[in-house]
Amino acid sequence: MPLAAQQAPALAPTPAAAATSAADASEARARALAIVAEMTLDEKLLLVHGLFPPKTKADPHGELIQSAGHVPPIPRLGIPIVRESDASLGVANQIEQRKGDTATALPSGLATAATFDPEIARAGGAMIGAEARAKRFNVLLAGGVNLTRDPWNGRNFEYLGEDPLLAGRMAGAAIAGVQSNRIVSTVKHFALNAQETGRMVLDARIDEAALRESDLLAFEIAIETGRPGSVMCAYNKVNGDWACENPHLLTDVLRKDWGYEGWVMSDWGGVHSTVKAANAGLDQQSGQELDHAMYFGAPLAQAVASGKVPMARLDDMVARILTGLIANGVLDALMPEAAQPIDYDAHADVAQRDAEAGIVLLRNEGGVLPLAATAKRIVLIGGHADVGVLSGGGSSQVRSVGGAPVEIPLTEGAAASFARVTWHASSPLKAIRAMAPEAEVTYVDGTDPVAAAKAAAGADVAIVFATQWTTEAEDADSLSLPHDQDALIAAVAKANRDTVVVLETGGPVLMPWLDKVPAVIEAWYPGQRGGEAIANILFGAVNPSGHLPITFPAAASQAPRPMPVGRDVLAGAAEAAANADAGSAVSPVSFKVDYIEGSDVGYRWYEKTRRTPAFPFGYGLSYSDFAYRNLKVTGGATLTVSVDVTNTGAKAGADVPQLYVGHGDTPMRLAGFRRVTLGPGETQRVVFVAEPRVVADYDVALPGWRIAGGAYRVAVSHDAADRSLSAIATLTPRIMRP
Ligand code: BGC
């Protein structure tokens, strides 16, 4: 059954409990300080470093659960065990450390971002947070919000695309959803962990204004919207200092400018010092067994004794940890004594609705889609579409309900020890058969293009499932589909003009066969019920409404960096440079990655350099059409824009009008978006209030945000390349604090 048309299934936690207010946070801080005043030095030291269960021998209470992290309790002060599990896409169980423990897999972050609907992100967060609590975790290492700067980044699938406003709002909503279960969510990886190659050694270089306007803006919006209990700092260096000992990021920006009161935990294996890290603003060393030393164990005790780390700083570290926990109810709504039952059917509905709203219809010539219920012979080709849908690899890997029908171990590479190429048990073949019970629906595996073309020639419709597996710790080798799938698609399209390509990819791929194939959908990694979601889109039971949260280049050379930086430098040390647990004797050397595009990430880069991508950011077709009319712009201190959005087609559907703003010769930026659902012929007036920090530039001399004032270009668009409805607004000068 299509889920897009239904109400979101009710979940236990209420939205009202979603985000802690600033008042809650200061009350929590007061309570935390009162606890700190009661603590012994040993108790304080106990809280500032966490175990990595797979590598620890210490389990004094038999309370370890195999997962990412564990911090022991202090019962006399009412401080419970802190149990941490990955990640943003569900309760992870990467290489099945917990035998048989399955969970609901959300679609990839890019799929969720493609919905442009914070409510869908919130519902997904609430669902996975409920599972985390039921499985006795009180910290979910979710909230991945690194911006997509490079289309080949192996972790793009976990994140929310290339635009700071979209990514920030969607991450904030997801975090609030997780925390509505009275557990903590992180936001991560702070900041600029934008490529996986050499992530543990590279130095990301960017100027301050550009950083504030891009990656940091995504974090800022995510933090103010979602109020995560904790921020996870990144592996890499930022402008010369490791992110986890970077006083500018952790103290000046996060604490002083943004007033953040929760705690900073390190990424696993991301700590490099004791005194520098503690004084820069790192509050907790995570996964201590993965670092070169237990920096926040005995060495921190010594540093406090010698005064190199003031006692007041240790108190603040502990107070921040407790503040994040208290503000989210962790000290009051204790974890259950035993694992609780989970309504996996209801949770799969949440994942399916997300996938259905996030699948993007990229091309549909000659009305091939939606597929006619009258098609008699349909052949599915490749991608293991007989049994399941692909997922992305790494710490976010969910062992999903129903198990893994296909699971391929890796023999080499930085991800080999903790990732396997894994399919979720949601069969497109089965779902398509259910949609077309009269048709003969067959499957060929696509390993032989000749056999595939033959099968396609004998069918009314051929559907090729093309896959690109990507993973944490490795970047994609190229933007081309691997394993000769381009040749397979070309052969099938030659044999049957009614060929549809379904992409299950981590991010953008090149499509050399595009003009030969009438219909293409980007299904991303579509999650727990991806097969059903794809079938519903193909047959029109759900009208496609996803929009690209990331530009699809026409050639690798169009992107600022055509391939991962540093591969030449790392050579044989690539594994040690990306995997904290690689245990290599080789010490990889650091290298610089210069983010020359500055804040002009993604579509802004394409506008600035006048490049035409294959598909622009924000793009997505529907089985209906939408028109924008009667644009009205009001300037002054705030930019307000309104427009009539009309469904001019014959089918109900959802659309995403997007507000872009620019001034001078800067590329236009997304300053607002809204997902609207309209019946055929229906019109709705949509009002946008432009996000002022997007309208502004960051001025390091102030320091703060400055709207220069004067004439601003305004467009309400179907995507980032559409300027068909535009106007000029006059804004008054304005400055805002950082
Ligand atoms: C990843 C984090 C993850 C952590 C714990 C790291 O390798 O970068 O995203 O939360 O491991 O598993």
mmCIF file with all atom_site columns, C-alpha atoms in Angstrom, residues 115-207:
data_model
loop_
_atom_site.group_PDB
_atom_site.id
_atom_site.type_symbol
_atom_site.label_atom_id
_atom_site.label_alt_id
_atom_site.label_comp_id
_atom_site.label_asym_id
_atom_site.label_entity_id
_atom_site.label_seq_id
_atom_site.pdbx_PDB_ins_code
_atom_site.Cartn_x
_atom_site.Cartn_y
_atom_site.Cartn_z
_atom_site.occupancy
_atom_site.B_iso_or_equiv
_atom_site.pdbx_formal_charge
_atom_site.auth_seq_id
_atom_site.auth_comp_id
_atom_site.auth_asym_id
_atom_site.auth_atom_id
_atom_site.pdbx_PDB_model_num
ATOM 1  C CA . THR A 1 115 ? 11.864 15.076 0.652  1.00 0.00 ? 115 THR A CA 1
ATOM 2  C CA . PHE A 1 116 ? 12.579 18.712 1.605  1.00 0.00 ? 116 PHE A CA 1
ATOM 3  C CA . ASP A 1 117 ? 10.186 17.969 4.472  1.00 0.00 ? 117 ASP A CA 1
ATOM 4  C CA . PRO A 1 118 ? 11.426 18.495 8.039  1.00 0.00 ? 118 PRO A CA 1
ATOM 5  C CA . GLU A 1 119 ? 8.339  16.696 9.331  1.00 0.00 ? 119 GLU A CA 1
ATOM 6  C CA . ILE A 1 120 ? 9.429  13.509 7.552  1.00 0.00 ? 120 ILE A CA 1
ATOM 7  C CA . ALA A 1 121 ? 12.932 13.921 8.988  1.00 0.00 ? 121 ALA A CA 1
ATOM 8  C CA . ARG A 1 122 ? 11.470 14.412 12.466 1.00 0.00 ? 122 ARG A CA 1
ATOM 9  C CA . ALA A 1 123 ? 9.268  11.312 12.151 1.00 0.00 ? 123 ALA A CA 1
ATOM 10 C CA . GLY A 1 124 ? 12.275 9.248  11.052 1.00 0.00 ? 124 GLY A CA 1
ATOM 11 C CA . GLY A 1 125 ? 14.333 10.529 13.973 1.00 0.00 ? 125 GLY A CA 1
ATOM 12 C CA . ALA A 1 126 ? 11.501 9.813  16.419 1.00 0.00 ? 126 ALA A CA 1
ATOM 13 C CA . MET A 1 127 ? 11.210 6.277  15.052 1.00 0.00 ? 127 MET A CA 1
ATOM 14 C CA . ILE A 1 128 ? 14.900 5.351  15.244 1.00 0.00 ? 128 ILE A CA 1
ATOM 15 C CA . GLY A 1 129 ? 15.198 7.062  18.630 1.00 0.00 ? 129 GLY A CA 1
ATOM 16 C CA . ALA A 1 130 ? 12.323 4.932  19.920 1.00 0.00 ? 130 ALA A CA 1
ATOM 17 C CA . GLU A 1 131 ? 14.202 1.819  18.775 1.00 0.00 ? 131 GLU A CA 1
ATOM 18 C CA . ALA A 1 132 ? 17.411 3.039  20.400 1.00 0.00 ? 132 ALA A CA 1
ATOM 19 C CA . ARG A 1 133 ? 15.626 3.452  23.733 1.00 0.00 ? 133 ARG A CA 1
ATOM 20 C CA . ALA A 1 134 ? 13.849 0.103  23.408 1.00 0.00 ? 134 ALA A CA 1
ATOM 21 C CA . LYS A 1 135 ? 17.258 -1.501 22.824 1.00 0.00 ? 135 LYS A CA 1
ATOM 22 C CA . ARG A 1 136 ? 18.597 0.299  25.924 1.00 0.00 ? 136 ARG A CA 1
ATOM 23 C CA . PHE A 1 137 ? 20.723 3.009  24.330 1.00 0.00 ? 137 PHE A CA 1
ATOM 24 C CA . ASN A 1 138 ? 20.461 6.540  25.673 1.00 0.00 ? 138 ASN A CA 1
ATOM 25 C CA . VAL A 1 139 ? 22.761 8.282  23.197 1.00 0.00 ? 139 VAL A CA 1
ATOM 26 C CA . LEU A 1 140 ? 22.248 7.906  19.447 1.00 0.00 ? 140 LEU A CA 1
ATOM 27 C CA . LEU A 1 141 ? 25.230 8.991  17.350 1.00 0.00 ? 141 LEU A CA 1
ATOM 28 C CA . ALA A 1 142 ? 22.927 10.536 14.763 1.00 0.00 ? 142 ALA A CA 1
ATOM 29 C CA . GLY A 1 143 ? 22.670 14.009 13.240 1.00 0.00 ? 143 GLY A CA 1
ATOM 30 C CA . GLY A 1 144 ? 25.267 13.639 10.453 1.00 0.00 ? 144 GLY A CA 1
ATOM 31 C CA . VAL A 1 145 ? 25.227 17.004 8.702  1.00 0.00 ? 145 VAL A CA 1
ATOM 32 C CA . ASN A 1 146 ? 28.550 17.435 6.873  1.00 0.00 ? 146 ASN A CA 1
ATOM 33 C CA . LEU A 1 147 ? 27.876 19.271 3.626  1.00 0.00 ? 147 LEU A CA 1
ATOM 34 C CA . THR A 1 148 ? 28.394 17.486 0.346  1.00 0.00 ? 148 THR A CA 1
ATOM 35 C CA . ARG A 1 149 ? 31.346 19.324 -1.142 1.00 0.00 ? 149 ARG A CA 1
ATOM 36 C CA . ASP A 1 150 ? 32.423 16.442 -3.365 1.00 0.00 ? 150 ASP A CA 1
ATOM 37 C CA . PRO A 1 151 ? 30.107 14.118 -5.288 1.00 0.00 ? 151 PRO A CA 1
ATOM 38 C CA . TRP A 1 152 ? 32.441 11.152 -4.686 1.00 0.00 ? 152 TRP A CA 1
ATOM 39 C CA . ASN A 1 153 ? 32.572 11.422 -0.885 1.00 0.00 ? 153 ASN A CA 1
ATOM 40 C CA . GLY A 1 154 ? 31.923 7.928  0.452  1.00 0.00 ? 154 GLY A CA 1
ATOM 41 C CA . ARG A 1 155 ? 29.753 9.201  3.261  1.00 0.00 ? 155 ARG A CA 1
ATOM 42 C CA . ASN A 1 156 ? 27.461 11.520 1.305  1.00 0.00 ? 156 ASN A CA 1
ATOM 43 C CA . PHE A 1 157 ? 24.653 9.013  1.711  1.00 0.00 ? 157 PHE A CA 1
ATOM 44 C CA . GLU A 1 158 ? 24.638 9.497  5.486  1.00 0.00 ? 158 GLU A CA 1
ATOM 45 C CA . TYR A 1 159 ? 24.334 13.271 5.227  1.00 0.00 ? 159 TYR A CA 1
ATOM 46 C CA . LEU A 1 160 ? 21.763 15.742 3.984  1.00 0.00 ? 160 LEU A CA 1
ATOM 47 C CA . GLY A 1 161 ? 23.180 17.265 0.848  1.00 0.00 ? 161 GLY A CA 1
ATOM 48 C CA . GLU A 1 162 ? 25.050 20.349 -0.256 1.00 0.00 ? 162 GLU A CA 1
ATOM 49 C CA . ASP A 1 163 ? 22.982 23.248 1.018  1.00 0.00 ? 163 ASP A CA 1
ATOM 50 C CA . PRO A 1 164 ? 23.404 24.608 4.569  1.00 0.00 ? 164 PRO A CA 1
ATOM 51 C CA . LEU A 1 165 ? 19.780 25.704 5.028  1.00 0.00 ? 165 LEU A CA 1
ATOM 52 C CA . LEU A 1 166 ? 18.288 22.434 3.807  1.00 0.00 ? 166 LEU A CA 1
ATOM 53 C CA . ALA A 1 167 ? 20.825 20.246 5.611  1.00 0.00 ? 167 ALA A CA 1
ATOM 54 C CA . GLY A 1 168 ? 20.607 22.274 8.829  1.00 0.00 ? 168 GLY A CA 1
ATOM 55 C CA . ARG A 1 169 ? 16.816 22.264 8.989  1.00 0.00 ? 169 ARG A CA 1
ATOM 56 C CA . MET A 1 170 ? 16.519 18.592 8.119  1.00 0.00 ? 170 MET A CA 1
ATOM 57 C CA . ALA A 1 171 ? 19.219 17.563 10.602 1.00 0.00 ? 171 ALA A CA 1
ATOM 58 C CA . GLY A 1 172 ? 17.661 19.718 13.317 1.00 0.00 ? 172 GLY A CA 1
ATOM 59 C CA . ALA A 1 173 ? 14.283 18.093 12.757 1.00 0.00 ? 173 ALA A CA 1
ATOM 60 C CA . ALA A 1 174 ? 15.791 14.585 12.810 1.00 0.00 ? 174 ALA A CA 1
ATOM 61 C CA . ILE A 1 175 ? 17.701 15.338 16.016 1.00 0.00 ? 175 ILE A CA 1
ATOM 62 C CA . ALA A 1 176 ? 14.572 16.717 17.698 1.00 0.00 ? 176 ALA A CA 1
ATOM 63 C CA . GLY A 1 177 ? 12.781 13.530 16.673 1.00 0.00 ? 177 GLY A CA 1
ATOM 64 C CA . VAL A 1 178 ? 15.468 11.300 18.187 1.00 0.00 ? 178 VAL A CA 1
ATOM 65 C CA . GLN A 1 179 ? 15.527 13.318 21.403 1.00 0.00 ? 179 GLN A CA 1
ATOM 66 C CA . SER A 1 180 ? 11.726 13.223 21.749 1.00 0.00 ? 180 SER A CA 1
ATOM 67 C CA . ASN A 1 181 ? 12.401 9.750  23.197 1.00 0.00 ? 181 ASN A CA 1
ATOM 68 C CA . ARG A 1 182 ? 14.256 11.306 26.127 1.00 0.00 ? 182 ARG A CA 1
ATOM 69 C CA . ILE A 1 183 ? 17.613 10.209 24.858 1.00 0.00 ? 183 ILE A CA 1
ATOM 70 C CA . VAL A 1 184 ? 20.479 12.298 23.478 1.00 0.00 ? 184 VAL A CA 1
ATOM 71 C CA . SER A 1 185 ? 21.311 12.729 19.820 1.00 0.00 ? 185 SER A CA 1
ATOM 72 C CA . THR A 1 186 ? 24.626 14.033 18.600 1.00 0.00 ? 186 THR A CA 1
ATOM 73 C CA . VAL A 1 187 ? 25.173 16.317 15.662 1.00 0.00 ? 187 VAL A CA 1
ATOM 74 C CA . LYS A 1 188 ? 28.325 15.329 13.749 1.00 0.00 ? 188 LYS A CA 1
ATOM 75 C CA . HIS A 1 189 ? 31.127 15.572 12.499 1.00 0.00 ? 189 HIS A CA 1
ATOM 76 C CA . PHE A 1 190 ? 32.146 19.061 13.578 1.00 0.00 ? 190 PHE A CA 1
ATOM 77 C CA . ALA A 1 191 ? 33.500 20.176 11.130 1.00 0.00 ? 191 ALA A CA 1
ATOM 78 C CA . LEU A 1 192 ? 34.580 19.754 7.522  1.00 0.00 ? 192 LEU A CA 1
ATOM 79 C CA . ASN A 1 193 ? 34.872 15.963 7.475  1.00 0.00 ? 193 ASN A CA 1
ATOM 80 C CA . ALA A 1 194 ? 34.046 16.309 3.799  1.00 0.00 ? 194 ALA A CA 1
ATOM 81 C CA . GLN A 1 195 ? 36.053 13.428 2.355  1.00 0.00 ? 195 GLN A CA 1
ATOM 82 C CA . GLU A 1 196 ? 36.909 9.988  3.674  1.00 0.00 ? 196 GLU A CA 1
ATOM 83 C CA . THR A 1 197 ? 40.296 9.565  2.001  1.00 0.00 ? 197 THR A CA 1
ATOM 84 C CA . GLY A 1 198 ? 42.802 10.460 4.703  1.00 0.00 ? 198 GLY A CA 1
ATOM 85 C CA . ARG A 1 199 ? 40.041 11.679 7.038  1.00 0.00 ? 199 ARG A CA 1
ATOM 86 C CA . MET A 1 200 ? 42.190 10.938 10.100 1.00 0.00 ? 200 MET A CA 1
ATOM 87 C CA . VAL A 1 201 ? 45.133 13.010 8.910  1.00 0.00 ? 201 VAL A CA 1
ATOM 88 C CA . LEU A 1 202 ? 44.000 15.638 6.409  1.00 0.00 ? 202 LEU A CA 1
ATOM 89 C CA . ASP A 1 203 ? 43.928 19.365 7.051  1.00 0.00 ? 203 ASP A CA 1
ATOM 90 C CA . ALA A 1 204 ? 40.813 21.022 5.621  1.00 0.00 ? 204 ALA A CA 1
ATOM 91 C CA . ARG A 1 205 ? 41.619 24.589 4.628  1.00 0.00 ? 205 ARG A CA 1
ATOM 92 C CA . ILE A 1 206 ? 39.033 27.286 4.135  1.00 0.00 ? 206 ILE A CA 1
ATOM 93 C CA . ASP A 1 207 ? 38.712 30.944 5.049  1.00 0.00 ? 207 ASP A CA 1
#
